[in-house]
PDB file of C-alpha atoms in Angstrom:
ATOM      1  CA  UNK A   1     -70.662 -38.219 -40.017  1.00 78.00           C
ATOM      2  CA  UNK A   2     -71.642 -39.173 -43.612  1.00 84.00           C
ATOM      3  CA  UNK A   3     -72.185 -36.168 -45.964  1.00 89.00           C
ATOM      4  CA  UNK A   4     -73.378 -35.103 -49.543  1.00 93.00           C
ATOM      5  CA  UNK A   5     -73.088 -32.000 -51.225  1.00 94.00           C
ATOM      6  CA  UNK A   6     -75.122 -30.719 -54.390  1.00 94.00           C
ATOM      7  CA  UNK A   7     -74.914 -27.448 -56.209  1.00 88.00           C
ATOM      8  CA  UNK A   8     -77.606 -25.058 -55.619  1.00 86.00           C
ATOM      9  CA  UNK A   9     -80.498 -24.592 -57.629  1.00 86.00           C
ATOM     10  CA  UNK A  10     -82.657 -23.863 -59.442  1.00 94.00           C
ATOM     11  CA  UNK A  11     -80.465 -24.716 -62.841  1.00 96.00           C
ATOM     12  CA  UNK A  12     -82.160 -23.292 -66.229  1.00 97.00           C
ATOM     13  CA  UNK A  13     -81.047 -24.818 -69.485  1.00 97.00           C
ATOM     14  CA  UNK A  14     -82.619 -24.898 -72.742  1.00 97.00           C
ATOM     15  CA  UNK A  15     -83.605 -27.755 -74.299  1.00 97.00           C
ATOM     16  CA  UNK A  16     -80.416 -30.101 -76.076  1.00 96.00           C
ATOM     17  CA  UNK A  17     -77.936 -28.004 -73.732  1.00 97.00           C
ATOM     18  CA  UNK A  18     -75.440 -30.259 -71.635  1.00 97.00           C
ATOM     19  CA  UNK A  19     -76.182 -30.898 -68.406  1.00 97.00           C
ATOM     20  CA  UNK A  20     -73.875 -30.843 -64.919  1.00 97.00           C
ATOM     21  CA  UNK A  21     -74.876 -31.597 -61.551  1.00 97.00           C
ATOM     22  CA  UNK A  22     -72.109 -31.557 -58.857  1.00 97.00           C
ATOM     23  CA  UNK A  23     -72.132 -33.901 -56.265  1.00 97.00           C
ATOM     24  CA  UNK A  24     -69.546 -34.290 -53.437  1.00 97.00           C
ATOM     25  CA  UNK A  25     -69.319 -36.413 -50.715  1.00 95.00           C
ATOM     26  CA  UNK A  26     -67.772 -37.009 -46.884  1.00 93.00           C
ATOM     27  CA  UNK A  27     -67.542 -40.838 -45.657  1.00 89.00           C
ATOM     28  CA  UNK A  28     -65.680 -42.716 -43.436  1.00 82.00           C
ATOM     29  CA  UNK A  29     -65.759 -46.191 -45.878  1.00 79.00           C
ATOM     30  CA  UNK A  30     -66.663 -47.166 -49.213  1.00 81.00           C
ATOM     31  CA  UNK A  31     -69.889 -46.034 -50.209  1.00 89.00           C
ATOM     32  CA  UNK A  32     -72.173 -46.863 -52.656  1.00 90.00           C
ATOM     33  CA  UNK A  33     -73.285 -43.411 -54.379  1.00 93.00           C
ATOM     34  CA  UNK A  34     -76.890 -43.061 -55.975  1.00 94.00           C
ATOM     35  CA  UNK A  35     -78.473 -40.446 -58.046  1.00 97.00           C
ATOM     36  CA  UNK A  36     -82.634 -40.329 -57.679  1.00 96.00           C
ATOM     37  CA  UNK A  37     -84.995 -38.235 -59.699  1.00 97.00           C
ATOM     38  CA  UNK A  38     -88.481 -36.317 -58.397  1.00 95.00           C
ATOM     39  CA  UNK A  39     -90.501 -35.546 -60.736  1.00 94.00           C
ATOM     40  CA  UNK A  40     -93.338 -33.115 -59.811  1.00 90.00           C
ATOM     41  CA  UNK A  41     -95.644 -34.338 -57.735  1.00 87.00           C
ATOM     42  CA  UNK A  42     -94.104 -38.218 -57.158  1.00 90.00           C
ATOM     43  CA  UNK A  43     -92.219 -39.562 -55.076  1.00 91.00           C
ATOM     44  CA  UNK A  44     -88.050 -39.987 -55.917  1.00 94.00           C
ATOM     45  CA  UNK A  45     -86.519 -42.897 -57.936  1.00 94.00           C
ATOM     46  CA  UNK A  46     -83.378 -44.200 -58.771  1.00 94.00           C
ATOM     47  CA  UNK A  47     -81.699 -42.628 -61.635  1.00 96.00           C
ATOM     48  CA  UNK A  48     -78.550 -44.252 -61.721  1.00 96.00           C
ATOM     49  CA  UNK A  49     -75.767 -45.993 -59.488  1.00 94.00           C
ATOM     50  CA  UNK A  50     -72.166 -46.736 -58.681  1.00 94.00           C
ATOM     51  CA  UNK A  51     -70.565 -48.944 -55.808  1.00 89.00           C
ATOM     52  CA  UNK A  52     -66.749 -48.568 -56.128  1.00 89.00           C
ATOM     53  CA  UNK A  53     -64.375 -46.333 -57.165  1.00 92.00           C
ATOM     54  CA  UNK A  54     -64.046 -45.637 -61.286  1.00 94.00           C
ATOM     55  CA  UNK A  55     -67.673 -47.231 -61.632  1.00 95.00           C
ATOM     56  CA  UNK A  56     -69.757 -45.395 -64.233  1.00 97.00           C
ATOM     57  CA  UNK A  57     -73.467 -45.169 -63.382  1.00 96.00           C
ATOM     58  CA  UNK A  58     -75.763 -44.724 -66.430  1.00 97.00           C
ATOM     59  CA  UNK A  59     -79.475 -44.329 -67.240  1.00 96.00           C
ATOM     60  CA  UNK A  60     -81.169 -42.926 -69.561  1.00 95.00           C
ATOM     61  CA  UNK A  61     -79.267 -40.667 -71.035  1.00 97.00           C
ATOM     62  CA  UNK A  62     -77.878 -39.338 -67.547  1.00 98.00           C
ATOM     63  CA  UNK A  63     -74.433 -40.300 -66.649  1.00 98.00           C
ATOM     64  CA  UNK A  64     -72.112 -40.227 -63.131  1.00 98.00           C
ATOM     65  CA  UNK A  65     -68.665 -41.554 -62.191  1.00 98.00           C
ATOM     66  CA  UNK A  66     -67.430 -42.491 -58.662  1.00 96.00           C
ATOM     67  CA  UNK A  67     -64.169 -40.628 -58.399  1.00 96.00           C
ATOM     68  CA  UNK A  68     -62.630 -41.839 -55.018  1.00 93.00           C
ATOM     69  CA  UNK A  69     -59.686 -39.244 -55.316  1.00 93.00           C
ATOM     70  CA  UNK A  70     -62.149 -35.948 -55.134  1.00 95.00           C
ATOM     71  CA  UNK A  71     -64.741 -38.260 -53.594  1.00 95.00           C
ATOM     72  CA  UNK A  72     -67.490 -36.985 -56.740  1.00 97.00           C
ATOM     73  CA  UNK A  73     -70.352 -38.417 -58.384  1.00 97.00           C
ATOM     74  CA  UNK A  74     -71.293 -35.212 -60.741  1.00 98.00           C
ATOM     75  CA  UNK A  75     -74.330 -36.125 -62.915  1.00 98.00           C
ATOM     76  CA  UNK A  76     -73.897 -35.262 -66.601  1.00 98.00           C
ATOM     77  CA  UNK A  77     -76.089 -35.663 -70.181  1.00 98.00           C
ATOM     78  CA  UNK A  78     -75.186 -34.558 -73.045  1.00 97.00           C
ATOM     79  CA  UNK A  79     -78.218 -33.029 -74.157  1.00 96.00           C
ATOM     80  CA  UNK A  80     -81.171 -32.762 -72.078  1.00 97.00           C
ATOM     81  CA  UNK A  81     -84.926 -32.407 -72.438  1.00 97.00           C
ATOM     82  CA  UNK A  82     -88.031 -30.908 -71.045  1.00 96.00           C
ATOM     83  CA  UNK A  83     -89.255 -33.979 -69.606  1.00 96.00           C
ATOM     84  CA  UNK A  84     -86.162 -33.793 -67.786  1.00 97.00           C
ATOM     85  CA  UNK A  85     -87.525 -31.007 -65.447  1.00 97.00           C
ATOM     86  CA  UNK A  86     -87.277 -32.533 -62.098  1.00 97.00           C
ATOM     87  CA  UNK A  87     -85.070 -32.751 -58.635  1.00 96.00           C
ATOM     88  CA  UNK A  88     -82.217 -34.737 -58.259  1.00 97.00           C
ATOM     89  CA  UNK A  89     -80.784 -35.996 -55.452  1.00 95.00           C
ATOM     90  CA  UNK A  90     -77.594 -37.403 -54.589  1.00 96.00           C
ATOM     91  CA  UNK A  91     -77.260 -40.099 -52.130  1.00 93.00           C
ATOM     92  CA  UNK A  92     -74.519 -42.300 -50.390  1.00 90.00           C
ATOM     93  CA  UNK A  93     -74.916 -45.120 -48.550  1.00 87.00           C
ATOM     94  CA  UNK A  94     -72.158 -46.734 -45.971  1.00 75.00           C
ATOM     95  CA  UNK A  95     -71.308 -50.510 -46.545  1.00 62.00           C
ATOM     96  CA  UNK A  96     -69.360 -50.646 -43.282  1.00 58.00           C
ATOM     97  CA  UNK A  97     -71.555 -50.861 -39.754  1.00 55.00           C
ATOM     98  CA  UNK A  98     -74.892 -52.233 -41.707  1.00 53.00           C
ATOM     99  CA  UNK A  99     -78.178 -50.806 -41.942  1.00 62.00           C
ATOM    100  CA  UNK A 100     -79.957 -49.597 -45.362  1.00 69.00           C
ATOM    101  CA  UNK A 101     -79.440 -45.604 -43.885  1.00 78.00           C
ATOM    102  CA  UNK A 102     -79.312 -43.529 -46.912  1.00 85.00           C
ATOM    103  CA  UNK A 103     -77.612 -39.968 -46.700  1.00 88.00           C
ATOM    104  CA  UNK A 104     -79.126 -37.421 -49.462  1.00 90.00           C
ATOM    105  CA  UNK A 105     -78.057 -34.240 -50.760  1.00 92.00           C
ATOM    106  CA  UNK A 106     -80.404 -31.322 -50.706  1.00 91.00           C
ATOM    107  CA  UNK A 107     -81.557 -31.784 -54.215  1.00 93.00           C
ATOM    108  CA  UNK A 108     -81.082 -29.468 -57.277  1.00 95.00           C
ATOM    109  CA  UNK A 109     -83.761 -29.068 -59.284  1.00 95.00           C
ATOM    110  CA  UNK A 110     -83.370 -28.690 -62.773  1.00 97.00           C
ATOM    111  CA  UNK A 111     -85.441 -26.285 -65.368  1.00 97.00           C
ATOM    112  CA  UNK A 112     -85.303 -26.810 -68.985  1.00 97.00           C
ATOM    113  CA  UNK A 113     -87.135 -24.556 -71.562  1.00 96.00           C
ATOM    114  CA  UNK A 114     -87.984 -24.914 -75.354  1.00 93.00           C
TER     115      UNK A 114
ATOM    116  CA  UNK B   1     -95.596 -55.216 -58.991  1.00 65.00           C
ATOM    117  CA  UNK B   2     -97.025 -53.367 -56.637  1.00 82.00           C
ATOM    118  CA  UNK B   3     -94.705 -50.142 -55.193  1.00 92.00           C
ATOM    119  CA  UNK B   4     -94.837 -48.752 -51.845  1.00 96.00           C
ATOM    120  CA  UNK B   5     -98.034 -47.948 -51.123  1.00 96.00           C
ATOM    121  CA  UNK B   6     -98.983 -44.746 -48.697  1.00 97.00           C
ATOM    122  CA  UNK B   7    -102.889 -43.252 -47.636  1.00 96.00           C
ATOM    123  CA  UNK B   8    -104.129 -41.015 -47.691  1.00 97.00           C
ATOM    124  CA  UNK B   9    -102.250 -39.733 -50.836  1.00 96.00           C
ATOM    125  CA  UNK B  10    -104.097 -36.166 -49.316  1.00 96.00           C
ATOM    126  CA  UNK B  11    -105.126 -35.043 -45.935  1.00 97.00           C
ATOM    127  CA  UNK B  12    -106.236 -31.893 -44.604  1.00 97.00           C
ATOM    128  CA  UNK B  13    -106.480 -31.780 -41.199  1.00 97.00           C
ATOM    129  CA  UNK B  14    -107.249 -28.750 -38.095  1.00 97.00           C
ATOM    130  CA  UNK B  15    -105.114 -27.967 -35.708  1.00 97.00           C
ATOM    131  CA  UNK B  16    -104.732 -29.956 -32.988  1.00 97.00           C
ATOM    132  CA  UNK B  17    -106.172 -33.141 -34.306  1.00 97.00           C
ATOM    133  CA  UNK B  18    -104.511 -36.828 -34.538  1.00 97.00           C
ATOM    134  CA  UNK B  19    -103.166 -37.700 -37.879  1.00 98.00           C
ATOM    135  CA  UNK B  20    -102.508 -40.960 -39.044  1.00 98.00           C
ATOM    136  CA  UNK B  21    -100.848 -41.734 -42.199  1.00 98.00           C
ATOM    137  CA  UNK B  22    -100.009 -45.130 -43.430  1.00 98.00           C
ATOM    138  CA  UNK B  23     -97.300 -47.734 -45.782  1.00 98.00           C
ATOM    139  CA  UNK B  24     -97.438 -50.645 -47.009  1.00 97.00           C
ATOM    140  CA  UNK B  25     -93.750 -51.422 -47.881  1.00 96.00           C
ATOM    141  CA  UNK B  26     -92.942 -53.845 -50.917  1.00 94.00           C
ATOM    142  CA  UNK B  27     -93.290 -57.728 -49.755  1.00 93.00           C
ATOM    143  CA  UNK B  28     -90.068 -59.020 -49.218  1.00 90.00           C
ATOM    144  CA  UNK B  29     -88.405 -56.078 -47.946  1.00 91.00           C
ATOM    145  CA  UNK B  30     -86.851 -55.954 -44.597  1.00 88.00           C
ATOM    146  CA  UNK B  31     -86.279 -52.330 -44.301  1.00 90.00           C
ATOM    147  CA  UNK B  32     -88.350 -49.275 -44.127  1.00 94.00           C
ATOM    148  CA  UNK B  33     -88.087 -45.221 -43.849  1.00 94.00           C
ATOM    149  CA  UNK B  34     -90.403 -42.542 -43.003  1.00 97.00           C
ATOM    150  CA  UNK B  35     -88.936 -39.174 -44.685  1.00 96.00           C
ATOM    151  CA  UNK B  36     -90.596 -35.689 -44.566  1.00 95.00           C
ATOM    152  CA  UNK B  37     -90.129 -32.948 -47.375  1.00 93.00           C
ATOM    153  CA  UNK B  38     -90.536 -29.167 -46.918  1.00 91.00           C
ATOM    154  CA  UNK B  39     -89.181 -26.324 -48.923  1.00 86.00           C
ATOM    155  CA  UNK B  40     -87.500 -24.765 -46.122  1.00 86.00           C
ATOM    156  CA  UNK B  41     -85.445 -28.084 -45.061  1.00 86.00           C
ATOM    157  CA  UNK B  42     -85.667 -30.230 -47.728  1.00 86.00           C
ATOM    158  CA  UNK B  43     -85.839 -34.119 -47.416  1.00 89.00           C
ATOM    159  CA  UNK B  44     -85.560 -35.564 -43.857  1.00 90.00           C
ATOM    160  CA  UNK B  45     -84.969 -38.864 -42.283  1.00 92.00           C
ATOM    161  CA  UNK B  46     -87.725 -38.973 -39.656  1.00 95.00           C
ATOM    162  CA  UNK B  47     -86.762 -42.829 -38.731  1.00 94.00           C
ATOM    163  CA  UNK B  48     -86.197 -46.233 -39.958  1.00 91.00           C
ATOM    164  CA  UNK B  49     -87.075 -49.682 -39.144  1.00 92.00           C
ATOM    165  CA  UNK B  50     -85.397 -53.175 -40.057  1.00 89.00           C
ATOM    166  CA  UNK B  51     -87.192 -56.068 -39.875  1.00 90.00           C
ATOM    167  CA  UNK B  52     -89.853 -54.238 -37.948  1.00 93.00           C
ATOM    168  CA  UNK B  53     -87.784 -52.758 -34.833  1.00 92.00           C
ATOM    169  CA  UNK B  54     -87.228 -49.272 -35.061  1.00 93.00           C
ATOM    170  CA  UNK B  55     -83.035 -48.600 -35.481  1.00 89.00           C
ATOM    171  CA  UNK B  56     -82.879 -45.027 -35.860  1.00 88.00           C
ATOM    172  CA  UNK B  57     -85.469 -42.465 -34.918  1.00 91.00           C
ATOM    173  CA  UNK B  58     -83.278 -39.555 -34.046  1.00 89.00           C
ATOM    174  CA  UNK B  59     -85.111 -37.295 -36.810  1.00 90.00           C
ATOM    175  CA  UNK B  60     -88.434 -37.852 -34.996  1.00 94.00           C
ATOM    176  CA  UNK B  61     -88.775 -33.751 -34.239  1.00 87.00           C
ATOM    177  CA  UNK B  62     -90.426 -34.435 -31.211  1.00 85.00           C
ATOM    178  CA  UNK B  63     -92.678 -35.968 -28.582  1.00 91.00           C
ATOM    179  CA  UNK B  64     -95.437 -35.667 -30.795  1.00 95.00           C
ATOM    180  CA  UNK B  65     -94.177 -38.214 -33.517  1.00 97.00           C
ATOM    181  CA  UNK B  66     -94.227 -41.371 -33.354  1.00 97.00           C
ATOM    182  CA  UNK B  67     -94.165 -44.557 -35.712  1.00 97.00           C
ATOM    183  CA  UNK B  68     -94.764 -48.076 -35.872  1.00 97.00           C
ATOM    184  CA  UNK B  69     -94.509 -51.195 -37.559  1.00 97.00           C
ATOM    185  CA  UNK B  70     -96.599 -54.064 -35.970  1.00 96.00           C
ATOM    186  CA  UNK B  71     -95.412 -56.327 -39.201  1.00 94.00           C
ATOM    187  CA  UNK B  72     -93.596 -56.894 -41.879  1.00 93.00           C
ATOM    188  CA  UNK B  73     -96.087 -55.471 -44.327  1.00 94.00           C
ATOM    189  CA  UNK B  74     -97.692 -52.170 -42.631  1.00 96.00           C
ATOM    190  CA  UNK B  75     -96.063 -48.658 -40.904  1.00 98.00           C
ATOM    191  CA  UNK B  76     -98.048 -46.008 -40.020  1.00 98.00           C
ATOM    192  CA  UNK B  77     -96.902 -42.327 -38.435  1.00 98.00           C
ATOM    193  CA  UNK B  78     -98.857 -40.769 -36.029  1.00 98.00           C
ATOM    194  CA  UNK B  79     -98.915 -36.975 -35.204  1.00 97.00           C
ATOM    195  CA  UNK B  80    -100.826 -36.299 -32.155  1.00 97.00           C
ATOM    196  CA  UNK B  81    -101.702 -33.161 -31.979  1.00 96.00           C
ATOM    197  CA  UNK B  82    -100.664 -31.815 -34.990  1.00 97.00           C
ATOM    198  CA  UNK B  83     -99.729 -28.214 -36.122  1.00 96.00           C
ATOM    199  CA  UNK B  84     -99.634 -26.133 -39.084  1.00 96.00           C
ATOM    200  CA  UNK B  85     -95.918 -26.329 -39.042  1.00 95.00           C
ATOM    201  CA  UNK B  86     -96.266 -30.750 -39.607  1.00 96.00           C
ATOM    202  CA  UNK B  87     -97.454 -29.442 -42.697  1.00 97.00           C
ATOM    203  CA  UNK B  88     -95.498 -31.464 -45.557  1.00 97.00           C
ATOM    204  CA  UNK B  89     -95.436 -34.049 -47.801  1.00 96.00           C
ATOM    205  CA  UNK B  90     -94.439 -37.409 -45.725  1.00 97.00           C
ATOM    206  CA  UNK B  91     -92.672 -40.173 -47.568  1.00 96.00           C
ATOM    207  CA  UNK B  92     -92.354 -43.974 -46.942  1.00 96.00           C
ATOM    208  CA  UNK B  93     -90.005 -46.005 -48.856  1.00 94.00           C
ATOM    209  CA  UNK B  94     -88.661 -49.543 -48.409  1.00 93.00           C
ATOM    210  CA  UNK B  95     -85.573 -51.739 -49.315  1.00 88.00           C
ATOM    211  CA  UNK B  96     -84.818 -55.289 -49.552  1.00 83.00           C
ATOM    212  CA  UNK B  97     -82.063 -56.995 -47.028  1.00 68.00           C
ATOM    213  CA  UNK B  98     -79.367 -54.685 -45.276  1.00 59.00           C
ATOM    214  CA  UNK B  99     -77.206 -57.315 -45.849  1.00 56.00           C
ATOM    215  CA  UNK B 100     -77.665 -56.851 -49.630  1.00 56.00           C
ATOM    216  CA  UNK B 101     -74.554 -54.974 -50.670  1.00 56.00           C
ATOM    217  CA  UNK B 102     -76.284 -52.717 -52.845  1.00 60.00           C
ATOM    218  CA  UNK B 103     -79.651 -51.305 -51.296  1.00 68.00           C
ATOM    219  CA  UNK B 104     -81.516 -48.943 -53.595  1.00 81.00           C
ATOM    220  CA  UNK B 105     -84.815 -47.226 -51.744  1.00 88.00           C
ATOM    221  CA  UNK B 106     -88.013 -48.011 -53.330  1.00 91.00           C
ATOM    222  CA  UNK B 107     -90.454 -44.948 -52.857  1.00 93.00           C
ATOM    223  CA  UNK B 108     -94.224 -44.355 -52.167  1.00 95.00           C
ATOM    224  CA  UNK B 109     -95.710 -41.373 -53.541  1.00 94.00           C
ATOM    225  CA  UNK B 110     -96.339 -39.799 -50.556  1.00 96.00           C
ATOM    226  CA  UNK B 111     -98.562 -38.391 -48.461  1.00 97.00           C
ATOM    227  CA  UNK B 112     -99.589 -34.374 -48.529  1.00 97.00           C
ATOM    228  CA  UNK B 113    -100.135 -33.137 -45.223  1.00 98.00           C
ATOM    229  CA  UNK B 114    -101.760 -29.861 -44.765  1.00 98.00           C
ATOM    230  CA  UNK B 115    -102.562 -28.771 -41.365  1.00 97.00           C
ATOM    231  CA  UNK B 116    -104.698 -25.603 -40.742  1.00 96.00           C
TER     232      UNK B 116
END
């Protein structure tokens, strides 16, 4: 079945440091792959998104390519924030056999000091 | 616009006793997903619904689950009888037509479940 695999957290950067997330995934298709954000206490939204191979997802600031060959979607900025602090998860969703089933990733959740 | 909407945002609850928690998905949208979110496992896929008929519910944990969706505009998960170990936040979240080819999952903010 469908798969996603994050890096483990927790990930501590300070503030203005670059930022990587891996993010690899198993599918039978073509998915579409999705990055969402929790912040504390909320519920998750989308970040960013990609739905075919070479696509570049982007959103504020944050960054992720679909890269068919290793089957990624690492999320990237160049220089993050505090307000940043949250968990990320990375998603996939099958466009072959229907249905709106999302698959997540475990979530990383990200730390960033002054 | 209004989100998805979930109530009780908070509920605290004995042992033993029905809990009902409830969503209001986004008008328009034909799809909807209960997920649960623990430290220990994370974020689940409890079931899902498309235009109100359950598709999927093999993440219901058990016998004491279960979830409905009478229309097109209200869910609600039932736990009957709960225990401490239901305790978690539960998430609904909607999405517009499956056969959009792009579906991004709109989320509620959840519901924190404590059971004592």
């Amino acid at each position: 079945g469908d798969s996603v695999t994050q890096m483990e957290g927790p990930v501590t950067l300070s503030e203005e440091a670059f930022l990587t997330i891996n993010c690899t995934y198993t599918a039978t298709g073509y998915p579409s792959l999705f990055w969402y954000v929790q912040y504390p206490g909320e519920g998750l939204q989308l970040l960013l998104k990609a739905t075919k191979a070479d696509d570049k997802g982007s959103n504020k600031g944050f960054e992720a390519t679909y890269r068919k060959e290793t089957t990624s979607f690492h999320l990237e900025k160049g220089s993050v924030q505090v307000s940043d602090s949250a968990v990320y998860f990375c998603a996939l969703r099958e466009l072959t056999g229907g249905g709106n089933k999302l698959t997540f990733g475990t979530g990383t959740q990200l730390k960033v000091e002054l | 616009d209004a989100g998805v909407i979930q109530s009780p945002r908070h509920e605290v609850t004995e042992m033993g006793q029905e809990v009902t928690l409830r969503c209001k998905p986004i008008s328009g949208h034909n799809s909807l997903f209960w997920y649960r979110q623990t430290m220990m496992r994370g974020l689940e896929l409890l079931i899902y619904f498309n235009n109100n008929v359950p598709i999927d519910d093999s993440g219901m944990p058990e016998d004491r689950f279960s979830a409905k969706m009478p229309n097109a505009s209200f869910s609600t998960l039932k736990i009957q009888p709960s225990e401490p170990r239901d305790s978690a936040v539960y998430f609904c979240a909607s999405t517009p037509s499956q056969l959009a080819v792009v579906n991004e999952q709109y989320f509620g903010p959840g519901t924190r479940l404590t059971v004592t």
